[in-house]
Amino acid sequence: MRCHRLLVIAALSCCLPSAQAGEVCPPVTRVGLSDLGYGSYRENGRIVGIAVDVINEMARRSGCKFEFHWFPRQRLFVELQSGHVDMAMGAFRTPERDAYARHLPYAYLQYDLILREAPSRSYASLSEFVERGGGRLNVTRGLVYDSAVETQLALLASAGRLEVVNDFETVFGKLEMGRADGTIATAAIYAKYLKDGKLKNSVVIPIAEATPRVTGIYVSKSTVPTRTRQFYASVLKGMVAEQLVLGYYSRYIDEATVRRTFKPGVGPLLNSLSTPE
């Protein structure tokens, strides 16, 4: 009896959004993506990755139509703010972005320090690397970091040990060529490049300054009506509650890293998705 009831609930949660689709779906929702490792990447002329998996499932559940647009990371939010796309994927929440878009969280991400070779001394924090190390980091423009991480990056920049480049393809290409010593990235990003690349002696170091942060979708307030934004939030909430999004990450990233990153649980995500605008 209990199993039957759960099946009915699951069926209702899947079908209820589709019943509203004709009333709230725009003709098409334009989704902006950028280079985020397994988060979103291009393969054989197609855009694929975790963010695409999320949108494809949202399309299936909602009955709405989505189309993908690719941008450099630093341009993505300019396009969103200008109304040239309706959504931006893989986005941390910031007050500046809140002014023109609503944040719909679906996962957690955490920054780690990746070094091209194991260091002669171990580092428990980014500040230790800054104080005791001599290596140079390359990071990608357009990303948002924890304030404590930003502080250490500023120190590296003032010491001439930091370079900002356009994308992670460039970052990891320079690491492979020995033109940089390390970077800061999330598991979805570095897992792809470490698997695909030639950095056989690289090491991933969790850093004390970085904690799990909420990531998700920014939906434009100017091009997407309030009712549609709320509809998308309800669809995404069902996916998060069923831990589908966590499952998408597990397709690409090892279980231990996924477990460490998603340690805060789905509760805070569901609360945010339930909050009225």
Short mmCIF file of C-alpha atoms in Angstrom, two decimals:
data_model
loop_
_atom_site.label_atom_id
_atom_site.label_comp_id
_atom_site.label_asym_id
_atom_site.label_seq_id
_atom_site.Cartn_x
_atom_site.Cartn_y
_atom_site.Cartn_z
CA MET A 1 0.00 0.00 0.00
CA ARG A 2 2.77 2.42 0.95
CA CYS A 3 4.67 1.69 -2.28
CA HIS A 4 1.50 2.28 -4.30
CA ARG A 5 0.93 5.63 -2.57
CA LEU A 6 4.52 6.72 -3.32
CA LEU A 7 4.07 5.85 -6.98
CA VAL A 8 0.91 7.93 -7.14
CA ILE A 9 2.65 10.88 -5.50
CA ALA A 10 5.59 10.57 -7.90
CA ALA A 11 3.23 10.48 -10.87
CA LEU A 12 1.36 13.55 -9.65
CA SER A 13 4.55 15.50 -9.02
CA CYS A 14 5.64 14.72 -12.57
CA CYS A 15 2.34 15.48 -14.26
CA LEU A 16 1.11 18.56 -12.39
CA PRO A 17 3.66 20.97 -13.94
CA SER A 18 2.84 19.70 -17.46
CA ALA A 19 -0.83 20.55 -16.90
CA GLN A 20 0.15 24.21 -16.50
CA ALA A 21 2.62 24.24 -19.37
CA GLY A 22 0.30 25.76 -21.97
CA GLU A 23 -0.45 28.70 -19.70
CA VAL A 24 3.03 29.59 -18.44
CA CYS A 25 5.56 28.33 -21.01
CA PRO A 26 7.11 31.01 -23.24
CA PRO A 27 7.57 30.16 -26.93
CA VAL A 28 11.19 29.37 -26.02
CA THR A 29 13.48 29.97 -23.04
CA ARG A 30 17.04 30.91 -24.04
CA VAL A 31 19.61 29.26 -21.77
CA GLY A 32 23.13 30.69 -21.51
CA LEU A 33 26.02 28.34 -20.75
CA SER A 34 29.79 28.61 -20.59
CA ASP A 35 32.90 26.49 -20.05
CA LEU A 36 32.50 24.82 -16.63
CA GLY A 37 34.14 21.44 -17.12
CA TYR A 38 31.55 18.71 -16.69
CA GLY A 39 29.10 21.44 -15.66
CA SER A 40 28.79 22.44 -19.33
CA TYR A 41 31.10 21.79 -22.24
CA ARG A 42 31.07 21.36 -26.00
CA GLU A 43 31.52 17.96 -27.61
CA ASN A 44 31.21 17.18 -31.32
CA GLY A 45 29.33 20.40 -31.96
CA ARG A 46 26.86 19.89 -29.09
CA ILE A 47 26.61 21.50 -25.66
CA VAL A 48 26.48 18.82 -22.96
CA GLY A 49 27.11 18.36 -19.24
CA ILE A 50 25.38 18.54 -15.87
CA ALA A 51 23.63 21.86 -16.58
CA VAL A 52 22.27 20.46 -19.85
CA ASP A 53 21.04 17.35 -18.02
CA VAL A 54 19.18 19.64 -15.60
CA ILE A 55 17.52 21.65 -18.36
CA ASN A 56 16.61 18.58 -20.39
CA GLU A 57 14.79 17.13 -17.39
CA MET A 58 13.09 20.46 -16.70
CA ALA A 59 11.91 20.46 -20.33
CA ARG A 60 10.57 16.92 -19.98
CA ARG A 61 8.67 17.72 -16.80
CA SER A 62 7.40 21.15 -17.74
CA GLY A 63 6.61 20.74 -21.41
CA CYS A 64 8.43 24.02 -22.07
CA LYS A 65 10.95 24.55 -24.87
CA PHE A 66 14.54 25.54 -24.12
CA GLU A 67 17.41 26.40 -26.46
CA PHE A 68 21.10 26.61 -25.57
CA HIS A 69 23.49 29.51 -26.23
CA TRP A 70 27.26 29.38 -25.57
CA PHE A 71 29.26 32.35 -24.24
CA PRO A 72 32.60 33.06 -22.59
CA ARG A 73 32.02 33.11 -18.84
CA GLN A 74 32.68 36.83 -18.43
CA ARG A 75 30.09 37.63 -21.11
CA LEU A 76 27.32 35.34 -19.87
CA PHE A 77 25.86 37.67 -17.25
CA VAL A 78 26.17 40.69 -19.53
CA GLU A 79 23.96 38.79 -21.98
CA LEU A 80 21.51 37.89 -19.20
CA GLN A 81 21.30 41.44 -17.87
CA SER A 82 20.84 42.78 -21.41
CA GLY A 83 17.92 40.40 -22.02
CA HIS A 84 19.67 38.44 -24.79
CA VAL A 85 19.22 35.18 -22.82
CA ASP A 86 16.60 34.26 -20.24
CA MET A 87 18.67 31.93 -18.02
CA ALA A 88 22.30 31.58 -16.93
CA MET A 89 23.44 28.18 -15.69
CA GLY A 90 25.96 27.16 -13.03
CA ALA A 91 25.69 30.47 -11.20
CA PHE A 92 26.56 31.51 -7.66
CA ARG A 93 24.18 33.98 -6.06
CA THR A 94 25.33 37.60 -5.69
CA PRO A 95 23.46 40.83 -4.78
CA GLU A 96 24.39 42.35 -8.16
CA ARG A 97 22.75 39.49 -10.07
CA ASP A 98 19.74 39.46 -7.74
CA ALA A 99 18.89 42.95 -8.99
CA TYR A 100 17.92 41.68 -12.44
CA ALA A 101 17.34 37.91 -12.07
CA ARG A 102 15.99 35.32 -9.64
CA HIS A 103 18.29 32.61 -8.38
CA LEU A 104 16.99 29.01 -8.44
CA PRO A 105 19.49 26.77 -6.60
CA TYR A 106 19.93 23.11 -7.50
CA ALA A 107 23.33 22.02 -6.13
CA TYR A 108 26.43 22.84 -4.12
CA LEU A 109 29.93 23.51 -5.40
CA GLN A 110 33.20 23.91 -3.57
CA TYR A 111 36.52 25.34 -4.74
CA ASP A 112 39.72 23.32 -4.35
CA LEU A 113 43.34 24.13 -5.10
CA ILE A 114 44.74 22.11 -8.02
CA LEU A 115 48.51 21.99 -8.45
CA ARG A 116 50.18 20.56 -11.57
CA GLU A 117 52.65 18.64 -9.40
CA ALA A 118 52.62 17.50 -5.78
CA PRO A 119 54.28 20.21 -3.64
CA SER A 120 57.31 19.55 -1.45
CA ARG A 121 55.27 20.68 1.54
CA SER A 122 51.58 20.15 2.21
CA TYR A 123 49.05 22.99 2.36
CA ALA A 124 45.88 22.93 4.45
CA SER A 125 44.70 26.32 3.22
CA LEU A 126 45.13 28.73 0.36
CA SER A 127 46.76 31.19 2.73
CA GLU A 128 49.51 28.63 3.43
CA PHE A 129 50.13 28.29 -0.30
CA VAL A 130 50.27 32.08 -0.61
CA GLU A 131 52.65 32.48 2.35
CA ARG A 132 54.93 29.47 1.87
CA GLY A 133 54.63 28.54 -1.79
CA GLY A 134 56.23 30.11 -4.81
CA GLY A 135 53.94 28.86 -7.55
CA ARG A 136 51.75 30.92 -9.88
CA LEU A 137 48.03 30.36 -10.22
CA ASN A 138 45.86 30.91 -13.29
CA VAL A 139 42.15 31.56 -12.73
CA THR A 140 39.24 32.24 -15.06
CA ARG A 141 37.65 35.67 -15.28
CA GLY A 142 33.93 35.92 -14.58
CA LEU A 143 33.82 33.55 -11.60
CA VAL A 144 32.75 34.42 -8.06
CA TYR A 145 34.80 33.13 -5.12
CA ASP A 146 34.41 33.08 -1.34
CA SER A 147 35.51 36.41 0.15
CA ALA A 148 38.38 34.69 1.99
CA VAL A 149 39.55 33.17 -1.30
CA GLU A 150 39.30 36.57 -3.01
CA THR A 151 41.55 38.02 -0.28
CA GLN A 152 44.25 35.43 -0.95
CA LEU A 153 43.96 35.87 -4.72
CA ALA A 154 44.50 39.61 -4.24
CA LEU A 155 47.71 38.84 -2.33
CA LEU A 156 48.87 36.54 -5.12
CA ALA A 157 48.11 39.23 -7.69
CA SER A 158 50.10 41.83 -5.78
CA ALA A 159 53.02 39.39 -5.64
CA GLY A 160 52.85 38.78 -9.39
CA ARG A 161 51.75 35.18 -8.89
CA LEU A 162 48.26 35.36 -10.42
CA GLU A 163 47.06 35.52 -14.01
CA VAL A 164 43.42 35.81 -15.09
CA VAL A 165 42.51 34.13 -18.40
CA ASN A 166 39.33 33.66 -20.42
CA ASP A 167 38.39 30.02 -19.81
CA PHE A 168 39.36 26.78 -18.14
CA GLU A 169 40.51 25.26 -21.42
CA THR A 170 43.23 27.91 -21.44
CA VAL A 171 43.99 27.38 -17.74
CA PHE A 172 44.53 23.66 -18.00
CA GLY A 173 46.35 23.98 -21.32
CA LYS A 174 48.86 26.27 -19.62
CA LEU A 175 49.19 23.85 -16.70
CA GLU A 176 49.99 21.03 -19.12
CA MET A 177 52.65 23.17 -20.81
CA GLY A 178 54.19 24.18 -17.47
CA ARG A 179 53.28 27.84 -17.95
CA ALA A 180 51.29 27.89 -14.70
CA ASP A 181 51.59 25.96 -11.46
CA GLY A 182 48.00 25.65 -10.35
CA THR A 183 44.44 26.92 -10.35
CA ILE A 184 41.33 27.09 -8.20
CA ALA A 185 38.31 25.20 -9.51
CA THR A 186 35.32 23.11 -8.49
CA ALA A 187 35.18 19.34 -8.84
CA ALA A 188 32.91 19.42 -11.90
CA ILE A 189 35.51 21.56 -13.66
CA TYR A 190 38.80 19.97 -12.71
CA ALA A 191 37.51 16.38 -12.91
CA LYS A 192 36.98 16.76 -16.66
CA TYR A 193 40.29 18.41 -17.42
CA LEU A 194 42.33 16.09 -15.22
CA LYS A 195 40.70 13.10 -16.90
CA ASP A 196 41.08 14.41 -20.44
CA GLY A 197 44.49 16.04 -20.07
CA LYS A 198 48.10 15.14 -19.41
CA LEU A 199 48.43 16.25 -15.79
CA LYS A 200 49.33 12.82 -14.44
CA ASN A 201 51.18 14.20 -11.38
CA SER A 202 48.59 16.79 -10.39
CA VAL A 203 47.17 16.99 -6.88
CA VAL A 204 43.84 18.30 -5.59
CA ILE A 205 43.96 20.05 -2.21
CA PRO A 206 40.78 21.02 -0.32
CA ILE A 207 41.31 24.53 1.06
CA ALA A 208 40.04 25.79 4.39
CA GLU A 209 38.87 29.13 2.97
CA ALA A 210 36.33 27.50 0.66
CA THR A 211 33.05 26.04 1.90
CA PRO A 212 30.20 24.42 -0.06
CA ARG A 213 28.28 27.15 -1.87
CA VAL A 214 24.89 27.08 -3.50
CA THR A 215 24.86 27.12 -7.28
CA GLY A 216 21.97 27.11 -9.70
CA ILE A 217 20.08 28.99 -12.39
CA TYR A 218 19.61 32.73 -12.69
CA VAL A 219 16.30 33.51 -14.42
CA SER A 220 15.80 36.97 -15.90
CA LYS A 221 13.22 39.22 -14.22
CA SER A 222 12.82 41.34 -17.36
CA THR A 223 12.26 38.63 -20.01
CA VAL A 224 10.65 35.83 -17.94
CA PRO A 225 7.30 36.61 -16.25
CA THR A 226 6.94 36.08 -12.50
CA ARG A 227 4.48 33.24 -12.98
CA THR A 228 6.89 31.42 -15.28
CA ARG A 229 9.79 31.90 -12.87
CA GLN A 230 7.67 30.42 -10.09
CA PHE A 231 6.69 27.53 -12.35
CA TYR A 232 10.33 26.76 -13.15
CA ALA A 233 11.13 26.91 -9.41
CA SER A 234 8.42 24.32 -8.68
CA VAL A 235 9.69 22.01 -11.43
CA LEU A 236 13.28 22.28 -10.19
CA LYS A 237 12.15 21.78 -6.59
CA GLY A 238 10.70 18.39 -7.51
CA MET A 239 13.98 17.37 -9.15
CA VAL A 240 16.04 18.47 -6.14
CA ALA A 241 13.68 16.71 -3.69
CA GLU A 242 14.11 13.47 -5.63
CA GLN A 243 17.91 14.01 -5.61
CA LEU A 244 18.01 13.80 -9.38
CA VAL A 245 20.49 16.65 -9.63
CA LEU A 246 22.84 14.98 -7.15
CA GLY A 247 22.61 11.93 -9.40
CA TYR A 248 23.68 13.99 -12.40
CA TYR A 249 26.83 15.06 -10.56
CA SER A 250 27.52 11.44 -9.63
CA ARG A 251 27.66 10.53 -13.32
CA TYR A 252 30.77 12.63 -13.73
CA ILE A 253 32.42 13.01 -10.31
CA ASP A 254 33.62 10.40 -7.81
CA GLU A 255 31.28 9.54 -4.96
CA ALA A 256 33.52 10.81 -2.14
CA THR A 257 33.80 14.27 -3.70
CA VAL A 258 30.06 14.46 -4.39
CA ARG A 259 29.32 13.45 -0.80
CA ARG A 260 31.72 16.10 0.57
CA THR A 261 30.27 18.80 -1.65
CA PHE A 262 26.60 17.99 -0.98
CA LYS A 263 27.10 17.61 2.78
CA PRO A 264 24.68 20.50 3.63
CA GLY A 265 21.81 18.40 2.20
CA VAL A 266 18.85 19.35 0.04
CA GLY A 267 16.94 21.19 2.79
CA PRO A 268 18.43 24.67 2.17
CA LEU A 269 17.95 24.25 -1.58
CA LEU A 270 14.29 23.31 -1.16
CA ASN A 271 13.70 26.22 1.20
CA SER A 272 15.09 28.68 -1.34
CA LEU A 273 13.02 27.17 -4.15
CA SER A 274 9.89 27.43 -1.96
CA THR A 275 10.41 31.09 -1.06
CA PRO A 276 8.06 33.48 -2.90
CA GLU A 277 9.65 36.32 -4.83
#
